[in-house]
Amino acid sequence: MRVFVVSDIHVDYSENKQWLVDISNEDYVDDILIVAGDITDDLKLLDQCFRALTKKFLKVLFVPGNHELWVSRDTTSHSLEKFELITQVAADNDVGTQPYHNETLSIVPLLGWYDFSFAPLTEQLEKIWMDFRACVWPDNLRPADVTEYFVAKNEAYLQITNQTVISFSHFLPRIDLMPIYIPQAYRYVYPALGSVLLEKQIRKLKPDIHVYGHSHVNRRVTLEGIKYVNNAFGYPSEDSISIKNLLCIYEH
């Protein structure tokens, strides 16, 4: 059994959707796939993708990204309601959104958002970041409130132990996962990449590997004893920062 990872497939792009469809129906039937968010905000299309992937893999595990919680193209009243609908679509397709266990391996999904703990929100980011228009939060929740709402759901999982533990989130748990070669002109997005609260939870859980998405910058780096892996598929134009393939991170 192997564990493969990918994130940020963005199947609203036809090339990306075709890549998903073309994944072998025979090569991975004994394997697990972790999808670390951002498949699509379209629930019908998300359902189609889940149906396709569960025919290809022994088990598919998923956490929603920010794009899934957009409500600008559907009739959902707010993004927390959308989250519940996404969870139901996953359950209907036997896609796991809870921890997965076997005798030697545990895989733990960690929800999150961003709270500007990496850097302060800027006027530039507020103007162009789609989440500020496409997401709607009840009770005027601020991003920090949304982050706390989601990370609170992770607390029950932080005592999980096994021979190997893999955790995964869509959002970044620490900003030093962004490589130093990122040009200064692109760093304005850093406030919306994740939260230090996720890293605090990861340190409690002590996984061997943590998988994340969102940044679209593929990376494998070990920090303070934990291996962090990003294998975002990304947009069609992002060939230079993405391997555009599944990545195996575990084999037993």
Coordinates of C-alpha atoms in Angstrom, one line a residue:
M1 CA 0.0 0.0 0.0
R2 CA 1.2 3.5 -0.9
V3 CA 0.1 7.0 0.0
F4 CA 0.0 9.5 -2.8
V5 CA -0.7 13.3 -2.4
V6 CA -1.9 16.1 -4.5
S7 CA -3.6 19.5 -3.9
D8 CA -5.0 22.4 -5.8
I9 CA -6.2 20.5 -8.8
H10 CA -8.6 23.3 -9.9
V11 CA -10.6 21.2 -12.2
D12 CA -12.5 24.2 -13.5
Y13 CA -9.6 24.3 -16.0
S14 CA -10.3 21.7 -18.6
E15 CA -6.7 20.6 -18.8
N16 CA -6.7 19.9 -15.1
K17 CA -10.0 18.0 -15.1
Q18 CA -8.7 15.8 -18.0
W19 CA -5.6 15.0 -16.0
L20 CA -7.8 13.8 -13.1
V21 CA -9.9 11.7 -15.5
D22 CA -6.8 10.2 -17.0
I23 CA -5.4 8.9 -13.8
S24 CA -5.1 5.1 -14.2
N25 CA -8.0 3.0 -13.0
E26 CA -5.7 0.0 -12.4
D27 CA -2.4 1.3 -11.0
Y28 CA -3.6 2.7 -7.6
V29 CA -6.4 0.3 -6.5
D30 CA -4.5 -0.7 -3.4
D31 CA -3.3 2.8 -2.6
I32 CA -4.5 5.9 -0.6
L33 CA -4.9 9.4 -2.1
I34 CA -4.7 12.5 0.0
V35 CA -6.2 15.6 -1.7
A36 CA -5.3 18.7 0.3
G37 CA -8.0 21.0 -0.9
D38 CA -9.0 23.2 -3.9
I39 CA -10.6 20.9 -6.3
T40 CA -13.5 23.2 -7.2
D41 CA -16.2 25.4 -5.7
D42 CA -18.8 23.7 -7.9
L43 CA -20.5 21.0 -5.8
K44 CA -21.7 19.0 -8.8
L45 CA -18.2 19.0 -10.3
L46 CA -16.8 18.1 -6.9
D47 CA -19.1 15.2 -6.7
Q48 CA -18.0 14.1 -10.2
C49 CA -14.4 14.3 -9.2
F50 CA -15.0 12.3 -6.0
R51 CA -16.8 9.6 -8.0
A52 CA -13.9 9.4 -10.4
L53 CA -11.2 9.3 -7.8
T54 CA -12.8 6.7 -5.6
K55 CA -12.9 4.3 -8.5
K56 CA -9.1 4.7 -8.9
F57 CA -7.9 4.4 -5.3
L58 CA -8.5 2.2 -2.3
K59 CA -9.3 5.3 -0.2
V60 CA -9.5 9.0 -0.9
L61 CA -9.0 11.5 1.9
F62 CA -9.9 15.2 1.6
V63 CA -9.9 18.6 3.3
P64 CA -11.6 21.6 1.7
G65 CA -9.5 24.6 0.6
N66 CA -10.6 28.2 0.3
H67 CA -12.0 27.7 -3.2
E68 CA -14.4 25.1 -2.1
L69 CA -16.0 27.6 0.4
W70 CA -16.7 30.2 -2.3
V71 CA -20.5 30.8 -2.5
S72 CA -20.6 33.3 -5.3
R73 CA -21.6 30.7 -7.9
D74 CA -24.3 28.8 -6.0
T75 CA -27.3 29.4 -3.8
T76 CA -25.7 28.5 -0.5
S77 CA -26.3 31.2 2.1
H78 CA -22.9 31.3 3.6
S79 CA -19.5 29.5 3.6
L80 CA -20.1 27.5 6.8
E81 CA -23.2 26.0 5.2
K82 CA -21.2 25.3 2.1
F83 CA -18.6 23.5 4.3
E84 CA -21.4 21.2 5.6
L85 CA -22.6 20.5 2.1
I86 CA -19.0 19.7 1.0
T87 CA -18.7 17.3 3.9
Q88 CA -21.9 15.6 2.9
V89 CA -20.8 15.2 -0.7
A90 CA -17.6 13.6 0.5
A91 CA -19.5 11.2 2.8
D92 CA -21.9 10.3 -0.1
N93 CA -18.9 9.2 -2.1
D94 CA -17.0 7.5 0.8
V95 CA -14.3 10.2 0.7
G96 CA -12.8 10.5 4.1
T97 CA -12.8 13.8 6.0
Q98 CA -12.0 12.1 9.3
P99 CA -8.8 10.4 10.4
Y100 CA -7.9 7.1 8.7
H101 CA -6.2 4.3 10.5
N102 CA -4.8 0.9 9.8
E103 CA -2.4 -1.2 11.9
T104 CA 0.7 0.8 11.2
L105 CA -0.5 4.1 9.7
S106 CA -2.8 7.0 10.7
I107 CA -3.7 9.9 8.4
V108 CA -5.1 13.0 10.1
P109 CA -6.9 15.8 8.2
L110 CA -6.5 19.2 9.8
L111 CA -8.9 22.0 8.9
G112 CA -7.8 25.7 8.9
W113 CA -8.0 29.1 7.4
Y114 CA -5.8 32.2 7.6
D115 CA -5.7 34.8 10.3
F116 CA -2.9 37.2 9.2
S117 CA -0.5 35.7 11.8
F118 CA 2.1 35.4 9.0
A119 CA 1.9 39.1 8.1
P120 CA -0.7 41.9 8.4
L121 CA -3.4 42.3 5.8
T122 CA -2.7 44.9 3.2
E123 CA -4.9 47.1 1.1
Q124 CA -3.4 45.5 -2.0
L125 CA -4.3 42.0 -0.9
E126 CA -7.8 43.0 0.3
K127 CA -8.6 44.4 -3.1
I128 CA -7.5 41.4 -5.2
W129 CA -8.0 38.3 -3.0
M130 CA -11.1 36.6 -4.2
D131 CA -12.0 35.1 -0.9
F132 CA -13.1 38.5 0.4
R133 CA -15.8 38.6 -2.2
A134 CA -16.6 34.9 -2.9
C135 CA -16.8 33.7 0.7
V136 CA -19.7 34.9 3.0
W137 CA -19.5 34.3 6.7
P138 CA -22.4 34.3 9.2
D139 CA -22.4 36.7 12.1
N140 CA -19.8 38.9 10.5
L141 CA -17.0 36.4 11.4
R142 CA -13.6 37.8 10.7
P143 CA -10.8 35.6 9.2
A144 CA -9.3 35.1 12.6
D145 CA -12.7 33.9 13.9
V146 CA -13.0 31.5 10.9
T147 CA -9.6 30.1 11.6
E148 CA -10.4 29.5 15.3
Y149 CA -13.7 27.8 14.2
F150 CA -12.0 25.4 12.0
V151 CA -8.9 24.6 14.0
A152 CA -11.1 23.8 17.0
K153 CA -12.5 20.9 15.0
N154 CA -8.9 19.4 15.0
E155 CA -8.4 19.3 18.7
A156 CA -10.0 15.8 19.1
Y157 CA -7.3 14.3 16.8
L158 CA -4.1 15.7 18.3
Q159 CA -3.5 12.7 20.6
I160 CA -3.5 10.1 17.7
T161 CA -0.4 7.9 17.6
N162 CA 0.7 5.1 15.3
Q163 CA 3.9 3.6 13.8
T164 CA 3.6 6.3 11.1
V165 CA 1.4 9.4 11.3
I166 CA 0.7 11.7 8.4
S167 CA -1.3 14.9 8.8
F168 CA -2.6 17.2 6.1
S169 CA -4.1 20.6 5.7
H170 CA -4.9 22.9 2.8
F171 CA -3.4 25.9 4.5
L172 CA 0.2 26.5 5.4
P173 CA 1.1 26.0 9.1
R174 CA 4.2 28.2 9.0
I175 CA 5.4 30.9 6.6
D176 CA 9.0 29.6 6.4
L177 CA 7.6 26.8 4.2
M178 CA 7.7 29.5 1.4
P179 CA 11.1 29.3 -0.2
I180 CA 13.4 32.2 0.0
Y181 CA 13.5 32.5 -3.8
I182 CA 9.9 33.8 -4.0
P183 CA 10.2 37.3 -5.4
Q184 CA 9.3 40.2 -3.1
A185 CA 6.6 41.3 -5.6
Y186 CA 4.6 38.1 -4.9
R187 CA 4.9 38.0 -1.2
Y188 CA 1.9 40.3 -0.7
V189 CA -0.2 37.0 -0.6
Y190 CA 1.6 35.8 2.6
P191 CA -1.0 37.1 5.0
A192 CA -3.6 34.8 3.4
L193 CA -1.5 31.6 3.3
G194 CA -2.3 30.1 6.7
S195 CA -2.0 30.3 10.4
V196 CA 0.5 29.7 13.2
L197 CA -2.4 27.9 15.1
L198 CA -2.0 25.0 12.6
E199 CA 1.6 24.7 13.4
K200 CA 0.9 24.6 17.2
Q201 CA -1.5 21.7 16.6
I202 CA 1.0 19.9 14.3
R203 CA 3.6 20.1 17.1
K204 CA 1.1 18.5 19.5
L205 CA 0.2 15.8 17.1
K206 CA 3.9 15.1 16.1
P207 CA 3.3 13.6 12.7
D208 CA 6.1 12.1 10.7
I209 CA 4.9 14.0 7.6
H210 CA 2.6 17.0 7.1
V211 CA 1.1 17.6 3.7
Y212 CA -0.2 21.1 2.8
G213 CA -1.4 22.9 -0.3
H214 CA -2.6 26.5 -1.1
S215 CA 0.7 28.1 -2.1
H216 CA 1.0 26.2 -5.4
V217 CA 4.8 26.0 -4.8
N218 CA 5.9 22.4 -4.7
R219 CA 8.3 21.7 -1.8
R220 CA 9.7 18.9 0.4
V221 CA 11.5 20.1 3.4
T222 CA 12.2 18.9 7.0
L223 CA 11.8 21.4 9.8
E224 CA 12.3 20.6 13.4
G225 CA 11.9 16.8 12.8
I226 CA 8.8 16.9 10.6
K227 CA 8.8 16.5 6.9
Y228 CA 6.6 19.1 5.1
V229 CA 5.3 18.3 1.6
N230 CA 3.5 20.4 -1.0
N231 CA 2.5 18.7 -4.2
A232 CA 0.0 21.3 -5.6
F233 CA -1.0 20.6 -9.2
G234 CA -1.8 24.3 -9.7
Y235 CA -3.0 26.3 -12.7
P236 CA -2.1 25.3 -16.2
S237 CA 0.4 28.2 -16.4
E238 CA 2.3 27.0 -13.3
D239 CA 4.5 24.3 -14.9
S240 CA 7.7 25.9 -13.4
I241 CA 6.6 25.4 -9.8
S242 CA 4.6 22.1 -10.1
I243 CA 5.5 18.6 -11.1
K244 CA 2.0 18.1 -12.4
N245 CA 1.8 14.5 -11.1
L246 CA 0.9 12.5 -8.1
L247 CA 3.6 12.2 -5.4
C248 CA 4.2 9.0 -3.3
I249 CA 5.1 9.9 0.3
Y250 CA 4.7 6.5 2.0
E251 CA 4.9 2.8 1.1
H252 CA 4.4 -0.2 3.3

